[in-house]
Tab-separated table of C-alpha atoms and ligand atoms in Angstrom:
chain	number	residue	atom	x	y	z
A	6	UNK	CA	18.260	17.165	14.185
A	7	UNK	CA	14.831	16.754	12.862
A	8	UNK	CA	13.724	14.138	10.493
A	9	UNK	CA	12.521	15.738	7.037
A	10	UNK	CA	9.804	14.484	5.463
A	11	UNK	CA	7.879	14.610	2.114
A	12	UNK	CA	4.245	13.094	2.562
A	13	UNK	CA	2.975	12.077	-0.297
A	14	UNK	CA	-0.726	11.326	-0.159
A	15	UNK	CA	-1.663	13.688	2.989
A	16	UNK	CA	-4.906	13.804	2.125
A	17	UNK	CA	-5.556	9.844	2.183
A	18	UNK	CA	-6.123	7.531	4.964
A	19	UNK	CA	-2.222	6.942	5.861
A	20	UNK	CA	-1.041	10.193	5.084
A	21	UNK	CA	-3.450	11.677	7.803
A	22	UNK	CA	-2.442	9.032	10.450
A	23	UNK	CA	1.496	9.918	9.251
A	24	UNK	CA	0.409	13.439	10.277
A	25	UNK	CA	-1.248	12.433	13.812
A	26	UNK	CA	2.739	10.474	14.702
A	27	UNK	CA	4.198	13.833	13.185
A	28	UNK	CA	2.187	16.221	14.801
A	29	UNK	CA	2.106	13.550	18.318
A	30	UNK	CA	6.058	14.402	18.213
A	31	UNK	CA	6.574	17.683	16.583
A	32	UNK	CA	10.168	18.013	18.257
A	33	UNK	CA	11.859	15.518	16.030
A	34	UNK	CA	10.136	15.615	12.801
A	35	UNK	CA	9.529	18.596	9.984
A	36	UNK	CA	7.431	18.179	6.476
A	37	UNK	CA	8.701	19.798	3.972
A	38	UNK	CA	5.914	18.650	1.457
A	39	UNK	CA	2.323	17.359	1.254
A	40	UNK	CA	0.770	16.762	-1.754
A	41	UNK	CA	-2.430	15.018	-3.053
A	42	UNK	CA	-4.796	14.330	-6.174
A	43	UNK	CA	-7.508	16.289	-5.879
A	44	UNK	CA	-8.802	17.118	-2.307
A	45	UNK	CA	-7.021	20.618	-2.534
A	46	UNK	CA	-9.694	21.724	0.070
A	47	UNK	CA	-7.890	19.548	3.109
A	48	UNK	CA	-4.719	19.776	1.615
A	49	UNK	CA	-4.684	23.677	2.329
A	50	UNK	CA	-6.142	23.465	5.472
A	51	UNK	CA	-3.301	20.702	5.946
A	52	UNK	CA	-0.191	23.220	4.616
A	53	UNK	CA	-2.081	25.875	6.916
A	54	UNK	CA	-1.155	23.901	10.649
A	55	UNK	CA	2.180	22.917	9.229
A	56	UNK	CA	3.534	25.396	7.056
A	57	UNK	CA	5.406	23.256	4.996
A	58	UNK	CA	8.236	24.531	2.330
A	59	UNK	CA	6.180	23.072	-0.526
A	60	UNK	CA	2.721	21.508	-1.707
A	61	UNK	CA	1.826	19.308	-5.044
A	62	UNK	CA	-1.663	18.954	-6.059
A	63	UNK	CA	-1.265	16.378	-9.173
A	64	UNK	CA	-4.209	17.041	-10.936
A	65	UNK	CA	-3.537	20.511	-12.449
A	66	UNK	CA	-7.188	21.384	-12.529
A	67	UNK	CA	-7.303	22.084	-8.988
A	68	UNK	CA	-3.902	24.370	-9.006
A	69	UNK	CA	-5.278	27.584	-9.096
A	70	UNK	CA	-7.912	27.038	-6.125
A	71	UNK	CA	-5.001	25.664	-3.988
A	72	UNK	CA	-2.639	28.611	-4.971
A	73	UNK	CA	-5.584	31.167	-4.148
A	74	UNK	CA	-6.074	29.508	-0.577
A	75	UNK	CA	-2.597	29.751	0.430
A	76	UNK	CA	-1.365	33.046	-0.839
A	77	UNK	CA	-1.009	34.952	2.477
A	78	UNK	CA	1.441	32.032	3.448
A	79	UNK	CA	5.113	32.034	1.739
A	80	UNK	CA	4.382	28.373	0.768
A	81	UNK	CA	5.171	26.778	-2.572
A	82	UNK	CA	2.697	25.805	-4.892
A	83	UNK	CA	2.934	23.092	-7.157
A	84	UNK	CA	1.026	20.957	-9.927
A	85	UNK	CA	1.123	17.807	-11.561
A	86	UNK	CA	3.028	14.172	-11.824
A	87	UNK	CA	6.333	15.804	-12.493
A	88	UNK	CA	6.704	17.852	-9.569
A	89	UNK	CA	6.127	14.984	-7.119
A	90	UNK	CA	9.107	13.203	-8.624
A	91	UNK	CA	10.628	17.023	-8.226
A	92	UNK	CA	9.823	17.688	-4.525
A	93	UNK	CA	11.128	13.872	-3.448
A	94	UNK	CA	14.252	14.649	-4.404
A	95	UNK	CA	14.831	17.569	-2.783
A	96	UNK	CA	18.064	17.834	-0.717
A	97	UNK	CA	15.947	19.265	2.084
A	98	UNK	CA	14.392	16.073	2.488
A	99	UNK	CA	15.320	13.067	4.321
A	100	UNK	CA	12.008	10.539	4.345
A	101	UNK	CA	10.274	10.263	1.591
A	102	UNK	CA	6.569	8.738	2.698
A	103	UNK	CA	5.058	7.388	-0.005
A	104	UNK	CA	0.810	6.919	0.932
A	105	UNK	CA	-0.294	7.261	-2.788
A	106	UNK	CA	-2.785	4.601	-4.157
A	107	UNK	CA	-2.049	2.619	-7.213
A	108	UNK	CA	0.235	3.002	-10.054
A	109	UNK	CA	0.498	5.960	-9.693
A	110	UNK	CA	2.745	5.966	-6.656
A	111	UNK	CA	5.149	4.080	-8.878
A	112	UNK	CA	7.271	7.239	-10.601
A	113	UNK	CA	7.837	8.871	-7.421
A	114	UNK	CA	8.905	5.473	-5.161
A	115	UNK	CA	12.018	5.475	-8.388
A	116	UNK	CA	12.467	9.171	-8.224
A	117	UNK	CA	12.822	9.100	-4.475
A	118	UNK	CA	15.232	5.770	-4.252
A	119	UNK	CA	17.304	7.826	-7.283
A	120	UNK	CA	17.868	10.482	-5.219
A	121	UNK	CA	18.862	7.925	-2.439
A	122	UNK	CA	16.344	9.088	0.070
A	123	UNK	CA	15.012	6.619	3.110
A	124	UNK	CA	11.155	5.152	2.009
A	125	UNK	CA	8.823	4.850	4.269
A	126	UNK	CA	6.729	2.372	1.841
A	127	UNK	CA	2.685	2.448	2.045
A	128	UNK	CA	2.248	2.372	-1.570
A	129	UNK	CA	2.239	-1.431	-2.468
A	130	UNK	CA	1.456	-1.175	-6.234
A	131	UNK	CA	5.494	0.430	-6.218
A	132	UNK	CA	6.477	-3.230	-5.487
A	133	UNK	CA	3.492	-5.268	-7.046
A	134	UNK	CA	4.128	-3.304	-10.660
A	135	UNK	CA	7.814	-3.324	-10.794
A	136	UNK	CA	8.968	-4.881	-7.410
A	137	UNK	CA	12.370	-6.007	-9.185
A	138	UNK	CA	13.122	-2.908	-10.846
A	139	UNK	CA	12.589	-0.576	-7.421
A	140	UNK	CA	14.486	-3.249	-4.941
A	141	UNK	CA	17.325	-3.269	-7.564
A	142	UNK	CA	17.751	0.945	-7.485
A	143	UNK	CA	17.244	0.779	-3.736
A	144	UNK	CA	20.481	-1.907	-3.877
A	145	UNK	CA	22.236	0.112	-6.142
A	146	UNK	CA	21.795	3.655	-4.359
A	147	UNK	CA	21.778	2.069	-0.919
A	148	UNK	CA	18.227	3.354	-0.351
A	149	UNK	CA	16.223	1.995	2.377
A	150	UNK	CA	13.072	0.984	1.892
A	151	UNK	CA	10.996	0.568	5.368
A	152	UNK	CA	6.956	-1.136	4.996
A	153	UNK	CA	4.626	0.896	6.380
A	154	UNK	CA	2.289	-1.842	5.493
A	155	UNK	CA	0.915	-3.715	8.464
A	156	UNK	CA	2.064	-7.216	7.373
A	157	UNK	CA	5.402	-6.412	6.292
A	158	UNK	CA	6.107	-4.128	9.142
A	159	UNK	CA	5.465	-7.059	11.192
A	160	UNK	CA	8.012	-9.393	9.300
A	161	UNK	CA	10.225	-6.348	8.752
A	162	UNK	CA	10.163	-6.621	12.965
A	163	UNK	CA	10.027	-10.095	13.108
A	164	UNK	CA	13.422	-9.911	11.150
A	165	UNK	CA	15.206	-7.897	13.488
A	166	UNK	CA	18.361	-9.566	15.116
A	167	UNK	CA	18.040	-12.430	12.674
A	168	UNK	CA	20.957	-13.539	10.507
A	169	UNK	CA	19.681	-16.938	9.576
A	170	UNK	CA	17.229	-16.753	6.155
A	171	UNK	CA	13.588	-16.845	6.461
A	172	UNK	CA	12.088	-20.569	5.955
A	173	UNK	CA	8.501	-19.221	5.210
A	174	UNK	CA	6.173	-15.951	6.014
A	175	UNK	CA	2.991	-16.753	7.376
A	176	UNK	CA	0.757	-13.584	6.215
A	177	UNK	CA	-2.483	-13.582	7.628
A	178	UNK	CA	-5.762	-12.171	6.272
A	179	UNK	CA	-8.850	-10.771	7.985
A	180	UNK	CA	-10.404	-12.613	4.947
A	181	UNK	CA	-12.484	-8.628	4.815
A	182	UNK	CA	-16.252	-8.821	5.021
A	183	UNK	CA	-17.289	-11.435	3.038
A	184	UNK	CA	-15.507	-14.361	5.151
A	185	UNK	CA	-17.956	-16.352	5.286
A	186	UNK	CA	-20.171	-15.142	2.548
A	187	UNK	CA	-21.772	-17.839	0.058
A	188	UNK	CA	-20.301	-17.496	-3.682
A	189	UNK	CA	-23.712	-17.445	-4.895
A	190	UNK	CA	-24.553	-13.736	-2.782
A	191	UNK	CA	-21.152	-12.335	-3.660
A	192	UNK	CA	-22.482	-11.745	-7.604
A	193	UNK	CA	-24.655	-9.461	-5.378
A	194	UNK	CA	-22.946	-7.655	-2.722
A	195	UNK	CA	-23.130	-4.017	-3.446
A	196	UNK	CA	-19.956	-1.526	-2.885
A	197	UNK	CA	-21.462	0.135	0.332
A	198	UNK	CA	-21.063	-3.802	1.651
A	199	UNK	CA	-17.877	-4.502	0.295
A	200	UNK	CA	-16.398	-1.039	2.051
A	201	UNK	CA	-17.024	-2.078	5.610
A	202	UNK	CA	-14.585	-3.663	6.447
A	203	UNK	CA	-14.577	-5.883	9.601
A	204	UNK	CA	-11.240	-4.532	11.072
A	205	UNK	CA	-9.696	-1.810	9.130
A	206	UNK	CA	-10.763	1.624	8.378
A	207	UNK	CA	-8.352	2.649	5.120
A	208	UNK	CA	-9.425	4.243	1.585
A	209	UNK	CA	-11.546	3.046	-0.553
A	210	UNK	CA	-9.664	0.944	-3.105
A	211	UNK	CA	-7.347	-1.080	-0.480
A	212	UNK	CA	-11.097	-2.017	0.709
A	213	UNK	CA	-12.121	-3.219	-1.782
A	214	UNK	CA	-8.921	-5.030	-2.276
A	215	UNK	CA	-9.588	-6.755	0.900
A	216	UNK	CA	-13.176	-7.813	0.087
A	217	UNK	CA	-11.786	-9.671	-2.996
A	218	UNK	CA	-8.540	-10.620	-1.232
A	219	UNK	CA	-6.419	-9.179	-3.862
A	220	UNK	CA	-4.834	-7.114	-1.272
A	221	UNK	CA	-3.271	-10.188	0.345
A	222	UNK	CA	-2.474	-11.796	-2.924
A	223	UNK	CA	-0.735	-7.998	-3.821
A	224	UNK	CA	0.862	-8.421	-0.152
A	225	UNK	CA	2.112	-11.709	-1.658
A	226	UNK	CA	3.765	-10.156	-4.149
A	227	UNK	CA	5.240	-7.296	-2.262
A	228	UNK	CA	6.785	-9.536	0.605
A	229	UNK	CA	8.381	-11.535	-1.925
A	230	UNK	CA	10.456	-8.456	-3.337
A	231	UNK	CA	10.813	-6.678	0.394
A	232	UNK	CA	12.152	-9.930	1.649
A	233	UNK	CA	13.546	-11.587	-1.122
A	234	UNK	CA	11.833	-14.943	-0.671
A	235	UNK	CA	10.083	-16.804	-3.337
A	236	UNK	CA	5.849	-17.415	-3.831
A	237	UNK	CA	6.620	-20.869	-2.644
A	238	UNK	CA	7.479	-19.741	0.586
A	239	UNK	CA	5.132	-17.340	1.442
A	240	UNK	CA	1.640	-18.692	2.991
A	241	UNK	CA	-1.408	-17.078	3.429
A	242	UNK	CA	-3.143	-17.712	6.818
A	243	UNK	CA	-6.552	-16.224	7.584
A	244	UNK	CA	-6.831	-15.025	11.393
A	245	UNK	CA	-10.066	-13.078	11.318
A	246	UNK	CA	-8.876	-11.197	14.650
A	247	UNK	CA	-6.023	-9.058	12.705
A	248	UNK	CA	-4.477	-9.387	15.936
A	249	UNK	CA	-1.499	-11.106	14.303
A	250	UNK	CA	-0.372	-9.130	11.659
A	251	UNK	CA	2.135	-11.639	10.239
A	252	UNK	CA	5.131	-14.021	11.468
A	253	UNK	CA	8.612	-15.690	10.184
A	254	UNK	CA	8.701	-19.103	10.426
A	255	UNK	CA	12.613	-20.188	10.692
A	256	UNK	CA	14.391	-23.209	9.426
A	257	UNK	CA	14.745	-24.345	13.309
A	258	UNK	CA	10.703	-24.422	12.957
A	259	UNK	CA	11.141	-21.274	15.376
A	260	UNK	CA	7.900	-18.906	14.458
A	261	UNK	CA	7.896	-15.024	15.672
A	262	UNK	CA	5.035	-12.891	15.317
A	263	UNK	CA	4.311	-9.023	15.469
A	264	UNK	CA	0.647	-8.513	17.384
A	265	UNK	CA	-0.667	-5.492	18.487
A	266	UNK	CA	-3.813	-3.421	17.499
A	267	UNK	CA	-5.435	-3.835	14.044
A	268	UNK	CA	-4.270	0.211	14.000
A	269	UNK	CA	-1.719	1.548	11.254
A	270	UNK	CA	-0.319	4.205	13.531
A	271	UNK	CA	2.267	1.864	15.039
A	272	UNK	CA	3.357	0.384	11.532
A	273	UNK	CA	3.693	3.926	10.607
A	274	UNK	CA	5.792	5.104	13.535
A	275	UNK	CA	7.971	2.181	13.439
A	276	UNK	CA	8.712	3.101	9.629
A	277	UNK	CA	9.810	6.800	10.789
A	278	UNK	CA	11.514	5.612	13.996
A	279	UNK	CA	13.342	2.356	13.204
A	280	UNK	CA	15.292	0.584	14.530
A	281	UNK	CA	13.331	2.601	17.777
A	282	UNK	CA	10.613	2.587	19.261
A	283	UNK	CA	8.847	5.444	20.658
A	284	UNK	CA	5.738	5.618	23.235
A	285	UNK	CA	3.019	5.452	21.634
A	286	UNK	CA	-0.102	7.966	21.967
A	287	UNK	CA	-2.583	4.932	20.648
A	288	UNK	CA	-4.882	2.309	22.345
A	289	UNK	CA	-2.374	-1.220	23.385
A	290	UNK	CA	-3.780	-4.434	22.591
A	291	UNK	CA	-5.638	-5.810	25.964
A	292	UNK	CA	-5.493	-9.682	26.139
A	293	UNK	CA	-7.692	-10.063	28.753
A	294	UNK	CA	-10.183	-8.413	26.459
A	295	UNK	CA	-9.662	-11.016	23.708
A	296	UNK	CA	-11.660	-14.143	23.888
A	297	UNK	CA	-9.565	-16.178	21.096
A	298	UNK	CA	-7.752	-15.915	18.331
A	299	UNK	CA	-8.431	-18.231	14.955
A	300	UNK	CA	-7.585	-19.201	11.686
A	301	UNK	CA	-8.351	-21.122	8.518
A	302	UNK	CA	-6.937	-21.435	4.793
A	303	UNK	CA	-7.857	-18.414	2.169
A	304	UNK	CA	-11.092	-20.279	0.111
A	305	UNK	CA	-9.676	-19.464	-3.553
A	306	UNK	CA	-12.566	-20.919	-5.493
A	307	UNK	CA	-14.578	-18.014	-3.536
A	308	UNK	CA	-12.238	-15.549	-3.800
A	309	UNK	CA	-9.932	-16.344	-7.055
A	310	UNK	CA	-8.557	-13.272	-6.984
A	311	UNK	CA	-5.719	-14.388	-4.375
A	312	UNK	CA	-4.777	-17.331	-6.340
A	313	UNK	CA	-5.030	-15.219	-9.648
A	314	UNK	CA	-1.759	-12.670	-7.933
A	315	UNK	CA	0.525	-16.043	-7.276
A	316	UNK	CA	-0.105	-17.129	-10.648
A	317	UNK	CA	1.009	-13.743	-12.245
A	318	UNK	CA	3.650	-13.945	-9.965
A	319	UNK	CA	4.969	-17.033	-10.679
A	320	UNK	CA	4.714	-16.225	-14.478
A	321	UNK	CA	7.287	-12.574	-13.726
A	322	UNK	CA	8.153	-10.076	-16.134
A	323	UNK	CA	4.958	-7.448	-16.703
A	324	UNK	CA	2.447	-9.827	-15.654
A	325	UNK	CA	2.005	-8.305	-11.780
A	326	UNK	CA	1.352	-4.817	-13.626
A	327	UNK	CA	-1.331	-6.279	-16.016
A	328	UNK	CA	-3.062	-7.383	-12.883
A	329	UNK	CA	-2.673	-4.203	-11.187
A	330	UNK	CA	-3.463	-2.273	-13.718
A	331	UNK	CA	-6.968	-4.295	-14.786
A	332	UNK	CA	-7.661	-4.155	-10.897
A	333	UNK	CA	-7.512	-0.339	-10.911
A	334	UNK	CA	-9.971	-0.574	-13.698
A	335	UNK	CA	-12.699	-3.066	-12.367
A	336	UNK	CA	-12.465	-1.907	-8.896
A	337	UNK	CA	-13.511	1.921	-9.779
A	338	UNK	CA	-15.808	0.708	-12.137
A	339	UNK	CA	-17.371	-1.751	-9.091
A	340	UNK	CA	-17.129	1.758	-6.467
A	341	UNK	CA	-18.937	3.165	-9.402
A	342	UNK	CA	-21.610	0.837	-9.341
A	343	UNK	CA	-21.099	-0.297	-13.227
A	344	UNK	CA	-20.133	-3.573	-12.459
A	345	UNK	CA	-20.572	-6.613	-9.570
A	346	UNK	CA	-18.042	-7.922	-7.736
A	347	UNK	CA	-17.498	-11.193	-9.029
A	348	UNK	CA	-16.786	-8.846	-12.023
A	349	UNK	CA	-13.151	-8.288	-10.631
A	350	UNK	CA	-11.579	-11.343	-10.517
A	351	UNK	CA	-13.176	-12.137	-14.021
A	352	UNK	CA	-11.426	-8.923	-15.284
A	353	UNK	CA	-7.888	-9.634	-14.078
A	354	UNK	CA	-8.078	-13.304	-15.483
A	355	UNK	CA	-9.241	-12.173	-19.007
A	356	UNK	CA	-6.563	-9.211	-18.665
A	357	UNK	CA	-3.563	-10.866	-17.706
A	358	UNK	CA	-3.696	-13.586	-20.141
A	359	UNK	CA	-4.613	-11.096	-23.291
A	360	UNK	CA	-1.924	-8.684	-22.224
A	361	UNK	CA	1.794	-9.207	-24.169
A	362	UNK	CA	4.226	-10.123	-21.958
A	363	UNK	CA	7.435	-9.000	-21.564
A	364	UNK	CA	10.192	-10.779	-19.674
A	365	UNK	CA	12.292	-7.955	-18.144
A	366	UNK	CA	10.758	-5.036	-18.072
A	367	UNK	CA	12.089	-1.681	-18.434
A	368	UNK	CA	10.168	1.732	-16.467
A	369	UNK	CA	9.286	2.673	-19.923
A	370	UNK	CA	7.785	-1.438	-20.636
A	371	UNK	CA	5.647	-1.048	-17.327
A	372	UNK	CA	3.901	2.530	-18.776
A	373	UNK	CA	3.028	0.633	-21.859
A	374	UNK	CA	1.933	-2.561	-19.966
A	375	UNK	CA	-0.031	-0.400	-17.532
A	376	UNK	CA	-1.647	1.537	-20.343
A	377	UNK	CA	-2.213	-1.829	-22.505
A	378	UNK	CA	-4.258	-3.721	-19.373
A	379	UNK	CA	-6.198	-0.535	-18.937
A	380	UNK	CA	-7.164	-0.694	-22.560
A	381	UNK	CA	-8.133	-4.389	-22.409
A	382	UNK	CA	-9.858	-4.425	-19.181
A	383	UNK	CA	-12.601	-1.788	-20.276
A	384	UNK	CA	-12.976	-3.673	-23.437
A	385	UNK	CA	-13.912	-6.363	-21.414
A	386	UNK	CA	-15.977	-4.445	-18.869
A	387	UNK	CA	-17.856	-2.741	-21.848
A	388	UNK	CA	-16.876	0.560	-20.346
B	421	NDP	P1	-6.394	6.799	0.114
B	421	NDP	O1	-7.229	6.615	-1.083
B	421	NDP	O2	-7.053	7.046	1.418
B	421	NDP	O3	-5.358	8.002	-0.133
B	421	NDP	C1	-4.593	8.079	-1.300
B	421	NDP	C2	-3.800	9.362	-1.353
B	421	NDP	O4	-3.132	9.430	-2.631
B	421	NDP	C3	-4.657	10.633	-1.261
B	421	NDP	O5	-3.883	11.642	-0.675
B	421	NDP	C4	-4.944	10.952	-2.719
B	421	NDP	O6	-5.252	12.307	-2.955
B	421	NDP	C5	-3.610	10.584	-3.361
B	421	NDP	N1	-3.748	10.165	-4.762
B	421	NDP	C6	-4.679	9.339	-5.280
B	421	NDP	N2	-4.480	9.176	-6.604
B	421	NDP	C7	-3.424	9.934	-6.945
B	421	NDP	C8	-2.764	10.221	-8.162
B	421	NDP	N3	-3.160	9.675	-9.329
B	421	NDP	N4	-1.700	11.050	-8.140
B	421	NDP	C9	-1.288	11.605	-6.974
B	421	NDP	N5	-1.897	11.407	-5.793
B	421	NDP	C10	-2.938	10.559	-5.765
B	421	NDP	O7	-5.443	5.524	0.197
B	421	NDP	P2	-4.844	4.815	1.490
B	421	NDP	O8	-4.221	5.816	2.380
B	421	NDP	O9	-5.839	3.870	2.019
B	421	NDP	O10	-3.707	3.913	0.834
B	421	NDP	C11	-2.476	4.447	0.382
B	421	NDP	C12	-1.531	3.302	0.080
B	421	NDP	O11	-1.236	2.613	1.296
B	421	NDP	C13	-2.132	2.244	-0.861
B	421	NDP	O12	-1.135	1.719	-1.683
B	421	NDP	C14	-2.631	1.160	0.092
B	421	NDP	O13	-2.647	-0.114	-0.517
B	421	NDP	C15	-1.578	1.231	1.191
B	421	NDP	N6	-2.051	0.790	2.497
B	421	NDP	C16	-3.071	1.424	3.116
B	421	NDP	C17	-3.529	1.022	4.357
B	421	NDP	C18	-4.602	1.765	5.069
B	421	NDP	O14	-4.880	1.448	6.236
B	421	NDP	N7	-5.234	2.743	4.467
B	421	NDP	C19	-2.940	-0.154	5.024
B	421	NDP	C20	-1.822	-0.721	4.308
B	421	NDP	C21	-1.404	-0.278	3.087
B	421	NDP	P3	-6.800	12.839	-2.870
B	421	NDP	O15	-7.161	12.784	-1.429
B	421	NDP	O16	-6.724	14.212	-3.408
B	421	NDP	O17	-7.604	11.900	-3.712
């Protein structure tokens, strides 16, 4: 029997690659739903190949140009937040893949682990916003949740066959494509800089993520909910190469590692095909190509961002949504050219200590935290 899946963020950088596995092995898998924001365009000529049952376009605006483009097709039309939590939990679905960016993907990660469906998991804010709250449903309605993110993939595979805990995760970095990059230039670097990205081609925000090393310090965060470990025994290791996409290191001082090609296709198979493994259509990682691999500690007085995501960590309750949510703020503001880069980091700091904080947060908490660090960090951006 096929595998059913709702992709959620088709449109986006891993929802297309999740279509490339799909399409690479029709014969086992079926979508039943794609959805996006705005990009109605592609996500017609998406429904179009695949015929799905259903697509969501969540900004309403763009509804009647999607319905218009796929009227000759008996395919069903839908708009707006609510019916993505709708079409996750439909009982013609088995996978829900969630490849939404930011908060947003939050509402439909806890619709889909209601309605006890597998999650394929590309949407890190889920975890960084309310990682408690979503690992505590998926406990509850024996959910599985399955990382489609590179690092956690790796540790996710690196876990495989053990029973003995984890003594520390080494998560490594490509430090993104200011490395090496004096602290005085990056008040300068412009967005077009900051979006090529040494290794990785993925959207725009995780980009900039990596330029300011946020992403890692969200990947922090994430790993410590996925794998239930705490921040003291999770270290970041930079390995420029992205060869090495993370290890386990075991209280026998045993370390495993996941390597292969700095390519999400494989993370994203391994998510649909678990505990398999399936040939795989994509470049293999040649060693006799590789002249070395390297690494070095994260520089946090560069990059304060990193630290900034253990501290708000550390501190719990709605303190990893504050920083989420103040990210989401300065980094479209930086894409939009309205602030620098250094701006980030300053906008999290200011944002997570103004917000109120709340020690246990409920869903309804986290939509007034979110809403409270947007507030604060465009009064501090002036925006
Ligand atoms: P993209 O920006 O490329 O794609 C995001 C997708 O989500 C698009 O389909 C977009 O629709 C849709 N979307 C955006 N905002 C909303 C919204 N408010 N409501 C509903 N849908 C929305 O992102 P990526 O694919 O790069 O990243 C997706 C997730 O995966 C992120 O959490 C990222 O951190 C994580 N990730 C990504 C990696 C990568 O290689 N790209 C690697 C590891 C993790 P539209 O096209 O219409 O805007």
């Amino acid at each position: 029997m096929k595998q059913r899946i709702a992709l959620l963020g088709s449109t986006g950088s891993i929802g297309r690659q999740t279509l490339d596995i799909v399409q690479a092995y029709s014969e086992h898998f079926e979508i039943v739903t794609l959805t996006a924001n705005r990009n109605w365009e592609l996500l017609a000529s998406q429904a179009r190949a695949i015929e799905p049952d259903s697509v969501v376009i969540a900004d309403k605006s763009h509804y009647n140009a999607l319905k218009e483009a796929l009227s000759d097709l008996p395919i069903k039309v839908y708009a707006g937040d609510d019916a993505l939590q709708q079409v996750v939990a439909n009982s013609q679905v088995d996978t829900v893949v969630n490849a939404l960016v930011g908060y947003a993907g939050l509402a439909p990660t806890v619709a889909a682990l209601e309605a006890g469906k597998k999650l394929a998991l590309a949407n890190k804010e889920s975890l960084v916003v309310a990682g408690e709250l979503v690992m505590k449903l998926a406990a509850e309605k024996r959910a599985p949740i399955v990382p489609i993110d590179s690092e956690h993939s790796a540790i996710f595979q690196c876990l495989v066959g053990e029973t003995s805990p984890i003594h520390k995760i080494l998560l490594t970095a490509s430090g993104g494509p200011f490395l090496h990059t004096p602290a005085k230039e990056l008040e300068h670097v412009t967005a077009s800089e900051a979006l090529r990205h040494p290794n990785w081609e993925m959207g725009a925000k995780i980009t900039i993520d990596s330029a300011t090393l946020l992403n890692k310090g969200f990947e922090v965060i994430e790993a410590r909910w996925l794998f239930g470990v705490d921040a003291e025994q999770i270290e970041v290791v930079v390995h420029p190469q992205s060869v090495i996409h993370s290890m386990v290191e075991f209280a026998d001082g045993a370390i495993k590692a996941q390597l292969g090609t700095p390519d999400m296709h494989l993370p994203i198979q391994y998510a649909l095909t678990f505990p398999y493994r399936w040939e795989t259509t994509q470049p293999r990682f040649n060693f006799s190509k590789c002249s070395g691999f390297s690494f070095e500690q994260p520089d946090t007085e560069r990059f304060p961002a990193l630290q900034l995501a253990f501290e708000a960590l550390r501190k719990g309750g709605n303190c990893c949504c504050s920083l989420n949510a103040a990210n989401e703020v300065a980094v479209a503001a930086f894409l939009g050219g309205r602030i620098g880069f250094r701006d980030i980091p300053r906008t999290l700091e200011y944002t997570v200590e103004k917000a109120p904080y709340i020690a246990q947060p409920t869903l309804e908490d986290y939509r007034a935290s979110d809403a409270e660090a947007r507030n604060l960090a465009q009064t501090f951006l002036h925006l």
